[in-house]
Coordinates of C-alpha atoms in Angstrom, one line a residue:
X1423 CA 44.2 -38.8 33.1
X1424 CA 41.1 -40.4 31.3
X1425 CA 38.8 -37.3 31.9
X1426 CA 41.6 -35.1 30.3
X1427 CA 41.9 -37.3 27.3
X1428 CA 38.0 -37.4 26.9
X1429 CA 38.1 -33.7 26.8
X1430 CA 40.9 -33.3 24.4
X1431 CA 39.1 -35.8 22.0
X1432 CA 35.9 -33.6 22.3
X1433 CA 37.7 -30.6 21.6
X1434 CA 39.5 -32.2 18.6
X1435 CA 36.0 -33.4 17.5
X1436 CA 34.5 -30.1 17.7
X1437 CA 37.3 -28.4 15.8
X1438 CA 37.1 -30.9 12.9
X1439 CA 33.2 -30.7 12.9
X1440 CA 33.7 -26.9 12.4
X1441 CA 36.5 -27.2 10.0
X1442 CA 34.8 -29.6 8.0
X1443 CA 31.7 -27.6 8.2
X1444 CA 29.4 -30.5 8.9
X1445 CA 26.0 -29.0 9.4
X1446 CA 23.9 -32.1 10.0
X1447 CA 24.0 -35.8 10.9
X1448 CA 23.2 -36.6 7.4
X1449 CA 26.4 -34.7 6.2
X1450 CA 28.6 -36.5 8.9
X1451 CA 27.1 -40.0 7.7
X1452 CA 27.9 -39.1 4.0
X1453 CA 31.4 -37.8 4.9
X1454 CA 32.2 -41.3 6.9
X1455 CA 31.1 -43.3 4.0
X1456 CA 32.9 -41.3 1.3
X1457 CA 36.2 -41.4 3.6
X1458 CA 35.8 -45.1 4.0
X1459 CA 34.9 -46.0 0.4
X1460 CA 38.3 -45.6 -1.2
X1461 CA 36.7 -44.1 -4.4
X1462 CA 39.9 -43.0 -6.0
X1463 CA 39.5 -39.4 -4.6
X1464 CA 41.9 -37.6 -2.3
X1465 CA 41.2 -38.3 1.3
X1466 CA 40.6 -34.6 1.9
X1467 CA 38.1 -34.5 -1.0
X1468 CA 36.2 -37.3 0.5
X1469 CA 36.3 -35.7 3.9
X1470 CA 34.8 -32.5 2.4
X1471 CA 32.6 -34.5 0.2
X1472 CA 34.0 -33.0 -3.0
X1473 CA 33.0 -34.4 -6.2
X1474 CA 36.5 -34.3 -8.0
X1475 CA 35.0 -35.2 -11.5
X1476 CA 32.2 -32.8 -11.6
X1477 CA 32.3 -30.3 -14.3
X1478 CA 29.9 -27.9 -12.6
X1479 CA 30.8 -24.5 -11.3
X1480 CA 29.9 -21.8 -9.0
X1481 CA 28.4 -19.6 -11.8
X1482 CA 25.5 -22.4 -12.1
X1483 CA 24.5 -21.8 -8.7
X1484 CA 24.4 -18.0 -9.0
X1485 CA 22.3 -18.2 -12.2
X1486 CA 19.9 -20.7 -10.7
X1487 CA 19.2 -18.4 -7.7
X1488 CA 18.6 -15.4 -10.2
X1489 CA 16.3 -17.6 -12.3
X1490 CA 14.2 -18.6 -9.4
X1491 CA 13.8 -14.8 -8.5
X1492 CA 12.5 -14.2 -11.8
X1493 CA 15.5 -12.2 -13.0
X1494 CA 15.1 -11.8 -16.8
X1495 CA 18.4 -10.0 -17.7
X1496 CA 21.6 -9.3 -16.3
X1497 CA 23.3 -6.0 -17.4
X1498 CA 27.1 -6.6 -17.8
X1499 CA 30.5 -5.5 -18.9
X1500 CA 32.0 -8.7 -19.7
X1501 CA 35.3 -9.9 -17.8
X1502 CA 37.0 -13.3 -17.0
X1503 CA 36.2 -12.9 -13.5
X1504 CA 32.5 -13.3 -14.0
X1505 CA 32.3 -15.2 -17.4
X1506 CA 31.0 -18.5 -15.7
X1507 CA 27.7 -16.6 -14.4
X1508 CA 27.0 -15.2 -17.7
X1509 CA 27.2 -18.4 -19.5
X1510 CA 25.3 -20.2 -17.0
X1511 CA 22.7 -17.5 -16.8
X1512 CA 22.5 -17.4 -20.5
X1513 CA 21.8 -21.2 -20.5
X1514 CA 18.8 -20.8 -18.2
X1515 CA 17.2 -18.1 -20.6
X1516 CA 18.5 -15.1 -18.6
X1517 CA 19.2 -12.4 -21.2
X1518 CA 22.7 -11.0 -21.1
X1519 CA 22.9 -7.4 -22.1
X1520 CA 26.6 -6.4 -22.5
X1521 CA 27.2 -2.5 -22.5
X1522 CA 29.4 -0.7 -25.0
X1523 CA 33.0 -1.7 -24.6
X1524 CA 36.4 -1.7 -26.5
X1525 CA 39.7 -3.8 -26.0
X1526 CA 41.5 -1.0 -24.7
X1527 CA 41.1 -0.2 -21.0
X1528 CA 40.8 3.6 -21.4
X1529 CA 37.7 3.2 -23.7
X1530 CA 36.0 0.9 -21.2
X1531 CA 36.3 3.6 -18.3
X1532 CA 32.8 4.8 -18.4
X1533 CA 30.5 1.9 -19.4
X1534 CA 30.6 -0.4 -16.2
X1535 CA 28.6 2.3 -14.8
X1536 CA 26.0 2.3 -17.6
X1537 CA 25.3 -1.5 -16.8
X1538 CA 24.2 -0.3 -13.3
X1539 CA 22.0 2.4 -14.3
X1540 CA 20.3 0.1 -16.8
X1541 CA 19.8 -2.4 -13.8
X1542 CA 18.4 0.4 -11.8
X1543 CA 15.9 1.2 -14.5
X1544 CA 14.7 -2.3 -14.5
X1545 CA 14.2 -2.4 -10.8
X1546 CA 12.1 0.6 -11.0
X1547 CA 10.0 -0.2 -13.9
X1548 CA 9.7 -4.1 -13.3
X1549 CA 9.2 -3.2 -9.4
X1550 CA 11.6 -6.0 -8.6
X1551 CA 15.2 -6.7 -8.3
X1552 CA 17.6 -5.2 -11.1
X1553 CA 21.1 -7.0 -11.6
X1554 CA 24.3 -6.0 -12.8
X1555 CA 27.6 -7.8 -12.9
X1556 CA 31.0 -6.3 -13.7
X1557 CA 34.5 -7.5 -13.4
X1558 CA 37.0 -6.8 -10.6
X1559 CA 39.0 -3.8 -9.4
X1560 CA 38.4 -0.8 -11.8
X1561 CA 35.2 -2.7 -13.1
X1562 CA 33.8 -2.2 -9.8
X1563 CA 35.0 1.2 -8.8
X1564 CA 33.5 2.7 -12.0
X1565 CA 30.3 1.6 -10.8
X1566 CA 30.1 3.6 -7.4
X1567 CA 28.4 6.6 -8.9
X1568 CA 25.7 4.4 -10.2
X1569 CA 25.3 2.4 -7.0
X1570 CA 25.1 5.8 -4.9
X1571 CA 22.6 6.9 -7.1
X1572 CA 20.6 3.8 -6.7
X1573 CA 21.0 4.1 -2.8
X1574 CA 19.6 7.7 -2.9
X1575 CA 16.7 6.7 -5.4
X1576 CA 15.9 3.6 -3.1
X1577 CA 16.1 1.1 -6.1
X1578 CA 16.5 -2.6 -5.3
X1579 CA 19.6 -3.5 -7.3
X1580 CA 22.0 -6.5 -6.8
X1581 CA 25.7 -5.8 -8.0
X1582 CA 27.7 -8.9 -8.7
X1583 CA 31.5 -8.4 -8.6
X1584 CA 34.5 -10.5 -9.5
X1585 CA 37.5 -10.5 -7.4
X1586 CA 41.1 -12.1 -7.3
X1587 CA 41.5 -15.7 -6.3
X1588 CA 40.9 -16.4 -2.7
X1589 CA 44.6 -17.6 -2.0
X1590 CA 45.8 -14.4 -3.8
X1591 CA 43.9 -11.8 -1.9
X1592 CA 46.0 -9.0 -0.6
X1593 CA 49.3 -10.4 -2.5
X1594 CA 49.2 -8.1 -5.3
X1595 CA 47.1 -10.2 -7.8
X1596 CA 45.6 -8.2 -10.9
X1597 CA 42.9 -5.9 -10.0
X1598 CA 43.1 -6.9 -6.5
X1599 CA 41.8 -4.1 -4.0
X1600 CA 39.5 -4.1 -0.9
X1601 CA 36.0 -3.8 -2.7
X1602 CA 34.2 -4.4 0.5
X1603 CA 35.0 -1.3 2.0
X1604 CA 34.1 0.6 -0.9
X1605 CA 30.6 -0.6 -1.0
X1606 CA 29.7 -1.1 2.8
X1607 CA 28.6 2.7 3.0
X1608 CA 26.6 2.5 -0.2
X1609 CA 24.9 -0.8 0.2
X1610 CA 22.2 -2.3 2.5
X1611 CA 24.1 -5.7 2.4
X1612 CA 27.5 -6.6 1.4
X1613 CA 29.0 -10.1 1.4
X1614 CA 32.1 -12.1 0.1
X1615 CA 31.6 -15.8 -0.9
X1616 CA 34.6 -18.0 -0.4
X1617 CA 33.0 -21.4 -0.6
X1618 CA 30.6 -22.9 -3.1
X1619 CA 28.2 -24.1 -0.6
X1620 CA 27.5 -20.5 0.5
X1621 CA 26.5 -19.1 -2.8
X1622 CA 23.0 -19.8 -2.8
X1623 CA 22.0 -18.8 0.6
X1624 CA 24.2 -15.5 0.2
X1625 CA 22.6 -14.3 -2.9
X1626 CA 18.9 -15.2 -1.6
X1627 CA 19.7 -13.1 1.5
X1628 CA 21.1 -10.3 -0.6
X1629 CA 18.0 -10.2 -2.8
X1630 CA 15.8 -10.0 0.2
X1631 CA 17.6 -7.1 1.9
X1632 CA 17.6 -5.1 -1.5
X1633 CA 13.8 -5.5 -1.6
X1634 CA 13.0 -5.1 2.2
X1635 CA 12.3 -2.3 4.1
X1636 CA 13.3 0.9 2.2
X1637 CA 14.8 -0.8 -1.0
X1638 CA 18.3 -0.2 -2.1
X1639 CA 21.6 -1.6 -3.6
X1640 CA 23.4 -4.7 -2.4
X1641 CA 26.9 -6.0 -3.3
X1642 CA 27.9 -9.7 -3.6
X1643 CA 31.8 -10.4 -4.3
X1644 CA 32.7 -13.6 -5.9
X1645 CA 36.4 -14.6 -6.1
X1646 CA 37.2 -16.1 -9.5
X1647 CA 38.2 -19.5 -8.2
X1648 CA 34.5 -19.8 -6.6
X1649 CA 33.0 -19.6 -9.9
X1650 CA 35.2 -22.0 -12.1
X1651 CA 35.2 -25.8 -12.2
X1652 CA 37.0 -27.9 -9.8
X1653 CA 39.4 -29.3 -12.5
X1654 CA 40.4 -26.0 -13.5
X1655 CA 40.9 -24.3 -10.1
X1656 CA 43.2 -27.5 -9.2
X1657 CA 45.1 -26.9 -12.3
X1658 CA 45.7 -23.2 -11.5
X1659 CA 46.3 -23.4 -7.7
X1660 CA 50.0 -24.2 -7.8
X1661 CA 50.4 -27.8 -6.6
X1662 CA 53.9 -29.0 -6.8
X1663 CA 53.7 -32.5 -8.3
X1664 CA 57.4 -33.3 -7.3
X1665 CA 57.4 -32.2 -3.6
X1666 CA 60.1 -33.6 -1.8
X1667 CA 61.1 -31.5 1.4
X1668 CA 58.6 -31.0 4.4
X1669 CA 58.0 -27.5 3.3
X1670 CA 56.9 -28.2 -0.1
X1671 CA 54.7 -31.2 1.0
X1672 CA 53.1 -29.0 3.7
X1673 CA 52.2 -26.3 1.2
X1674 CA 50.7 -29.0 -1.1
X1675 CA 48.7 -30.2 1.9
X1676 CA 47.6 -26.8 2.8
X1677 CA 46.5 -26.0 -1.0
X1678 CA 44.7 -29.3 -0.7
X1679 CA 42.9 -28.4 2.3
X1680 CA 41.9 -25.0 1.0
X1681 CA 40.5 -26.2 -2.4
X1682 CA 38.7 -29.2 -0.8
X1683 CA 37.1 -26.9 1.9
X1684 CA 36.2 -24.4 -1.0
X1685 CA 34.3 -27.1 -3.1
X1686 CA 33.1 -29.1 -0.1
X1687 CA 29.3 -30.0 -0.5
X1688 CA 29.1 -27.7 -3.3
X1689 CA 26.2 -29.6 -5.0
X1690 CA 23.8 -30.3 -2.1
X1691 CA 20.3 -29.7 -2.9
X1692 CA 19.4 -26.2 -1.4
X1693 CA 16.2 -24.1 -1.5
X1694 CA 16.5 -21.4 -4.1
X1695 CA 13.3 -19.7 -4.1
X1696 CA 12.8 -16.2 -2.8
X1697 CA 13.0 -15.3 1.0
X1698 CA 10.0 -13.4 2.4
X1699 CA 10.6 -9.6 2.4
X1700 CA 9.9 -7.3 4.9
X1701 CA 7.9 -4.1 4.3
X1702 CA 6.7 -1.8 7.3
X1703 CA 3.1 -1.3 7.4
X1704 CA 1.3 1.6 9.4
X1705 CA -0.7 1.2 12.5
X1706 CA -4.4 1.5 12.7
X1707 CA -4.2 4.2 15.1
X1708 CA -1.7 6.2 12.8
X1709 CA -4.1 5.9 10.0
X1710 CA -7.2 7.1 12.2
X1711 CA -5.0 10.4 13.3
X1712 CA -4.4 11.0 9.6
X1713 CA -8.1 10.5 8.8
X1714 CA -9.1 12.9 11.3
X1715 CA -6.8 15.4 10.1
X1716 CA -7.9 15.1 6.4
X1717 CA -11.7 15.4 7.5
X1718 CA -11.0 18.5 9.3
X1719 CA -8.9 20.1 6.6
X1720 CA -10.2 22.7 4.4
X1721 CA -7.1 23.4 2.3
X1722 CA -5.1 20.1 2.1
X1723 CA -2.2 19.4 -0.2
X1724 CA -0.7 16.0 -1.1
X1725 CA 3.0 15.9 -2.1
X1726 CA 3.7 12.4 -3.7
X1727 CA 7.4 11.2 -4.2
X1728 CA 9.1 8.2 -5.8
X1729 CA 8.8 6.0 -2.7
X1730 CA 4.8 5.9 -3.4
X1731 CA 5.4 4.0 -6.4
X1732 CA 7.0 0.9 -4.7
X1733 CA 5.1 -2.3 -4.3
X1734 CA 3.0 -4.0 -3.1
X1735 CA 0.4 -1.5 -3.9
X1736 CA -0.3 -1.2 -7.7
X1737 CA -0.3 2.4 -9.5
X1738 CA -3.8 1.8 -10.3
X1739 CA -5.0 1.3 -6.8
X1740 CA -2.9 4.3 -5.6
X1741 CA -4.6 6.5 -8.2
X1742 CA -8.0 5.4 -6.8
X1743 CA -6.9 6.4 -3.2
X1744 CA -5.7 9.7 -4.4
X1745 CA -8.9 10.4 -6.2
X1746 CA -10.8 9.3 -3.1
X1747 CA -8.9 11.8 -1.0
X1748 CA -9.7 14.7 -3.4
X1749 CA -6.7 16.7 -2.5
X1750 CA -4.7 18.9 -4.8
X1751 CA -1.5 16.8 -5.8
X1752 CA 1.9 17.7 -6.8
X1753 CA 4.0 14.8 -8.2
X1754 CA 7.8 14.3 -8.1
X1755 CA 10.3 12.1 -9.3
X1756 CA 9.0 8.5 -10.4
X1757 CA 5.4 9.5 -9.3
X1758 CA 5.4 11.9 -12.1
X1759 CA 2.8 10.4 -14.4
X1760 CA 1.0 8.6 -12.0
X1761 CA -2.3 10.7 -12.7
X1762 CA -1.8 10.8 -16.5
X1763 CA -1.6 13.8 -18.5
X1764 CA -4.2 16.0 -17.5
X1765 CA -5.7 14.9 -14.3
X1766 CA -8.0 17.7 -12.7
X1767 CA -6.1 17.0 -9.2
X1768 CA -2.8 17.4 -10.4
X1769 CA -0.9 20.9 -10.1
X1770 CA 2.3 21.6 -11.6
X1771 CA 3.3 25.2 -11.4
X1772 CA 1.9 26.7 -8.0
X1773 CA 3.5 24.4 -5.4
X1774 CA 5.1 27.2 -3.5
X1775 CA 1.5 29.1 -3.1
X1776 CA -0.2 25.9 -2.3
X1777 CA 2.1 25.2 0.6
X1778 CA 2.0 28.8 1.8
X1779 CA -1.9 28.6 2.2
X1780 CA -2.3 24.9 3.0
X1781 CA -3.9 23.9 6.6
X1782 CA -2.9 20.3 6.0
X1783 CA 0.4 19.0 4.1
X1784 CA 0.7 15.3 3.4
X1785 CA 4.5 14.4 2.5
X1786 CA 3.8 11.0 0.9
X1787 CA 7.5 9.9 0.3
X1788 CA 8.3 13.5 -0.2
X1789 CA 11.5 14.6 1.7
X1790 CA 12.3 18.0 3.2
X1791 CA 15.8 18.1 1.5
X1792 CA 16.8 20.7 -0.9
X1793 CA 13.6 20.2 -3.2
X1794 CA 11.5 21.6 -0.3
X1795 CA 14.2 24.1 0.9
X1796 CA 14.8 21.7 3.8
X1797 CA 11.2 22.1 5.0
X1798 CA 11.1 26.0 5.1
X1799 CA 8.6 26.1 2.3
X1800 CA 6.2 24.5 4.4
X1801 CA 3.7 26.6 6.3
X1802 CA 3.9 27.1 10.0
X1803 CA 0.3 27.2 10.4
X1804 CA -0.2 23.7 8.5
X1805 CA -0.6 20.5 10.1
X1806 CA 1.8 18.1 8.5
X1807 CA 1.7 14.4 7.9
X1808 CA 4.9 12.6 7.0
X1809 CA 5.0 9.1 5.4
X1810 CA 8.2 7.4 4.6
X1811 CA 9.7 3.8 4.8
X1812 CA 13.3 5.4 5.8
X1813 CA 13.3 6.9 9.2
X1814 CA 16.2 9.3 8.1
X1815 CA 14.3 10.5 5.3
X1816 CA 11.0 10.7 7.3
X1817 CA 12.5 13.1 9.8
X1818 CA 14.9 14.9 7.7
X1819 CA 15.4 18.6 8.9
X1820 CA 12.6 18.0 11.2
X1821 CA 12.6 20.4 14.5
X1822 CA 15.0 22.8 12.5
X1823 CA 12.7 24.1 10.0
X1824 CA 9.4 22.0 10.2
X1825 CA 7.4 19.9 12.6
X1826 CA 5.2 16.9 11.9
X1827 CA 1.7 16.3 13.4
X1828 CA 1.8 12.7 12.4
X1829 CA 4.9 10.8 11.4
X1830 CA 4.5 7.3 10.1
X1831 CA 7.5 4.8 9.1
X1832 CA 5.7 2.7 6.7
X1833 CA 4.9 1.9 3.1
X1834 CA 3.7 5.2 1.5
X1835 CA 1.2 3.8 -0.9
X1836 CA -0.4 1.4 1.6
X1837 CA -0.8 4.3 4.0
X1838 CA -2.6 6.4 1.5
X1839 CA -5.0 3.6 0.4
X1840 CA -5.8 2.6 4.0
X1841 CA -6.6 6.3 4.8
X1842 CA -8.6 6.8 1.7
X1843 CA -10.7 3.4 2.7
X1844 CA -11.1 4.8 6.3
X1845 CA -12.7 8.1 4.9
X1846 CA -15.3 6.2 3.1
X1847 CA -17.6 7.4 0.1
X1848 CA -19.2 10.3 2.2
X1849 CA -15.9 12.1 2.7
X1850 CA -16.2 15.7 1.8
X1851 CA -13.8 16.8 -0.8
X1852 CA -12.2 20.3 -0.8
X1853 CA -13.6 21.2 -4.4
X1854 CA -13.4 25.0 -3.8
X1855 CA -9.8 24.8 -2.8
X1856 CA -9.1 22.6 -5.9
X1857 CA -10.8 25.2 -8.0
X1858 CA -8.8 28.0 -6.6
X1859 CA -5.5 26.2 -7.1
X1860 CA -6.6 25.0 -10.7
X1861 CA -7.2 28.7 -11.7
X1862 CA -3.7 29.8 -10.3
X1863 CA -2.0 26.8 -12.0
X1864 CA -3.8 27.6 -15.4
X1865 CA -2.7 31.3 -15.1
X1866 CA 1.1 30.2 -14.7
X1867 CA 0.6 27.5 -17.7
X1868 CA -0.5 30.4 -19.7
X1869 CA 2.3 32.7 -19.0
X1870 CA 4.7 29.9 -19.5
X1871 CA 3.0 29.3 -23.0
X1872 CA 3.9 32.7 -24.1
X1873 CA 7.5 32.1 -23.2
X1874 CA 7.4 29.0 -25.3
X1875 CA 6.5 31.1 -28.3
X1876 CA 9.2 33.9 -27.9
X1877 CA 11.9 33.9 -30.5
X1878 CA 15.3 34.3 -29.2
X1879 CA 17.4 37.2 -30.3
X1880 CA 20.5 35.1 -30.9
X1881 CA 18.5 32.9 -33.5
X1882 CA 18.9 29.9 -31.5
X1883 CA 16.2 27.3 -30.8
X1884 CA 13.8 28.1 -28.0
X1885 CA 14.4 25.2 -25.6
X1886 CA 10.9 25.7 -24.2
X1887 CA 9.2 25.6 -27.4
X1888 CA 11.0 22.4 -28.3
X1889 CA 9.9 20.8 -25.1
X1890 CA 6.3 21.9 -25.9
X1891 CA 6.4 20.4 -29.4
X1892 CA 7.8 17.0 -28.0
X1893 CA 5.2 17.1 -25.4
X1894 CA 2.5 17.6 -28.1
X1895 CA 3.9 14.7 -30.2
X1896 CA 4.5 12.0 -27.6
X1897 CA 2.5 8.8 -27.9
X1898 CA 0.7 7.7 -24.9
X1899 CA 2.8 4.6 -24.2
X1900 CA 6.0 6.6 -24.4
X1901 CA 8.5 6.1 -21.6
X1902 CA 10.5 9.3 -20.8
X1903 CA 14.3 9.4 -19.7
X1904 CA 15.3 12.8 -18.3
X1905 CA 19.2 13.3 -18.1
X1906 CA 20.4 16.6 -17.7
X1907 CA 20.5 19.7 -15.6
X1908 CA 18.6 23.0 -16.5
X1909 CA 17.1 21.4 -19.7
X1910 CA 15.6 18.6 -17.7
X1911 CA 14.5 21.1 -15.3
X1912 CA 12.4 22.6 -17.6
X1913 CA 11.3 19.4 -19.2
X1914 CA 9.9 18.3 -15.7
X1915 CA 7.4 21.4 -15.9
X1916 CA 6.5 21.0 -19.6
X1917 CA 6.9 17.5 -20.9
X1918 CA 4.0 15.2 -19.5
X1919 CA 4.3 11.5 -19.0
X1920 CA 1.0 9.7 -20.0
X1921 CA 1.0 7.3 -17.2
X1922 CA 2.4 5.7 -14.0
X1923 CA 6.1 4.5 -14.2
X1924 CA 6.8 6.3 -17.5
X1925 CA 9.2 9.1 -16.2
X1926 CA 12.8 8.0 -15.2
X1927 CA 15.1 10.5 -13.6
X1928 CA 18.2 10.1 -11.4
X1929 CA 16.4 11.2 -8.4
X1930 CA 17.8 13.1 -5.4
X1931 CA 21.5 12.6 -6.3
X1932 CA 21.0 14.5 -9.5
X1933 CA 23.5 12.2 -11.4
X1934 CA 24.3 13.3 -14.9
X1935 CA 24.9 10.3 -17.3
X1936 CA 22.0 8.1 -16.5
X1937 CA 20.4 8.5 -19.8
X1938 CA 21.9 5.8 -22.0
X1939 CA 21.7 3.2 -19.1
X1940 CA 18.1 4.1 -18.2
X1941 CA 17.1 3.9 -21.7
X1942 CA 18.7 0.5 -22.2
X1943 CA 17.0 -0.8 -19.1
X1944 CA 13.6 0.8 -20.1
X1945 CA 13.6 -0.8 -23.6
X1946 CA 14.7 -4.1 -22.0
X1947 CA 11.7 -4.1 -20.1
X1948 CA 9.4 -2.8 -22.6
X1949 CA 10.8 -3.6 -26.0
X1950 CA 7.7 -2.6 -28.1
X1951 CA 7.2 0.8 -26.5
X1952 CA 9.0 4.1 -27.5
X1953 CA 11.7 5.2 -25.2
X1954 CA 12.8 8.8 -25.3
X1955 CA 15.8 10.4 -23.7
X1956 CA 15.6 14.0 -22.8
X1957 CA 19.4 14.9 -22.9
X1958 CA 21.3 17.8 -21.9
X1959 CA 24.1 18.8 -24.1
X1960 CA 26.6 17.9 -21.5
X1961 CA 25.0 14.7 -20.1
X1962 CA 24.7 13.1 -23.6
X1963 CA 28.4 12.8 -23.6
X1964 CA 28.6 10.3 -20.8
X1965 CA 26.6 7.5 -22.4
X1966 CA 26.4 8.6 -26.1
X1967 CA 28.3 5.5 -27.1
X1968 CA 25.5 3.2 -25.9
X1969 CA 23.8 3.6 -29.3
X1970 CA 26.0 0.9 -30.3
X1971 CA 24.5 -1.2 -27.6
X1972 CA 21.0 -0.1 -28.5
X1973 CA 21.7 -1.3 -32.1
X1974 CA 23.3 -4.8 -31.2
X1975 CA 20.4 -5.5 -28.9
X1976 CA 17.7 -4.0 -31.1

């Protein structure tokens, strides 16, 4: 009987330990001191170590973590669900950039997506985390296209979303939907925070996930009562001050337990600095395999995609590695501009011919999707090296239309730098092959130049001539934002970015409407540099209203 009672006491103790969420003996000691102190607080507040008089709120915890991660701005479409985060962030010196909005809901419809596009651009240009915050329900559903675009473009992006109060989840509250199920397929990490003490570790873990491995978007949901001060939450929670019957008193007790647990140990000292990120690195034996293929190749071709621009390698170091390899280079996506305007190794017009004749093809972050005809444009006679952080992208359509000789799931730029270093200064570069392709590329450029000078029979402006004129007038520090279909397709071959990270396009998803958001993000990162939007006539309609945002934020 005594043993049975001891077991029951132990079980009850463990349940209380779990329910009170005591994570250390120090917390247990503090809890016992508060409960026995009779400090005028409710006994449950003392049990959960709640400071009922504190004016602080969860938004301050979110902002402190963002500040510790060197976040300089948050792009938002303001709403009551997330206001405490914005107020706290601004107090810490984080700039709040609110996108175009009106009071009427139908005019708000597009612009949450602009906030996410802007955060995407910041992530790419600053090579760090981009942050957007939007209100609950339709505020979040309107971001889905931009989040999917960031996923496919491999941009490290943190989306913060508001939500209905925790107690009203699933009870028909305003803008209450299952937001988590929408973002799980799109994000590397999704989390819902229901207790203030979990805010700091959750946001830190989310940012780590966004930047680790193959970067991508993450989503953290904050119910509104997690972000506002204790006094206001208690006021709104629905206590019955005149409870008389058992049911009313039991309900009051349940509500008190809920809010006490929610605010329990909210202001304990926690580490807010960044967690270490994980970036896959190549193995030495893989590097040596690639080195041998490069040494034996007579007609190598290097295709560099957006992923090569990711940290930790600086663009300048990647350029040195490319020059050391000495291969003809074709650039795509964010890699456009890597070699400047007129680098002798960069070809623009004859990729199909080069791939047909190549005896070694290096896919450096370039994927065998529709842009390479799913791999069918690669020569069956060519040796193929594939470099990519993402295994799915690394092997896309392999065995169906192409086969790799060496596949390396690792950071692209690091792999190229290590290959270049292993080749050494005595590496014999394929100068004749480069010369042959340069002649073909110049011929195609000359043919295109003739098309640019043609007068259209309908009297309209020749778009190719316009793009040529634009290219000739661009300053060297210009950042180009490409948003459109055919018009942008032509621009990619005519307009030449002057340097690394000076070209922004949506990426593989081909999303129309990125222009306003991308330009806003670019100008936020580089306020003194000119930003040009190359807009198609249809795509401009998605974000033309952001000129209001440009004017307000100068």
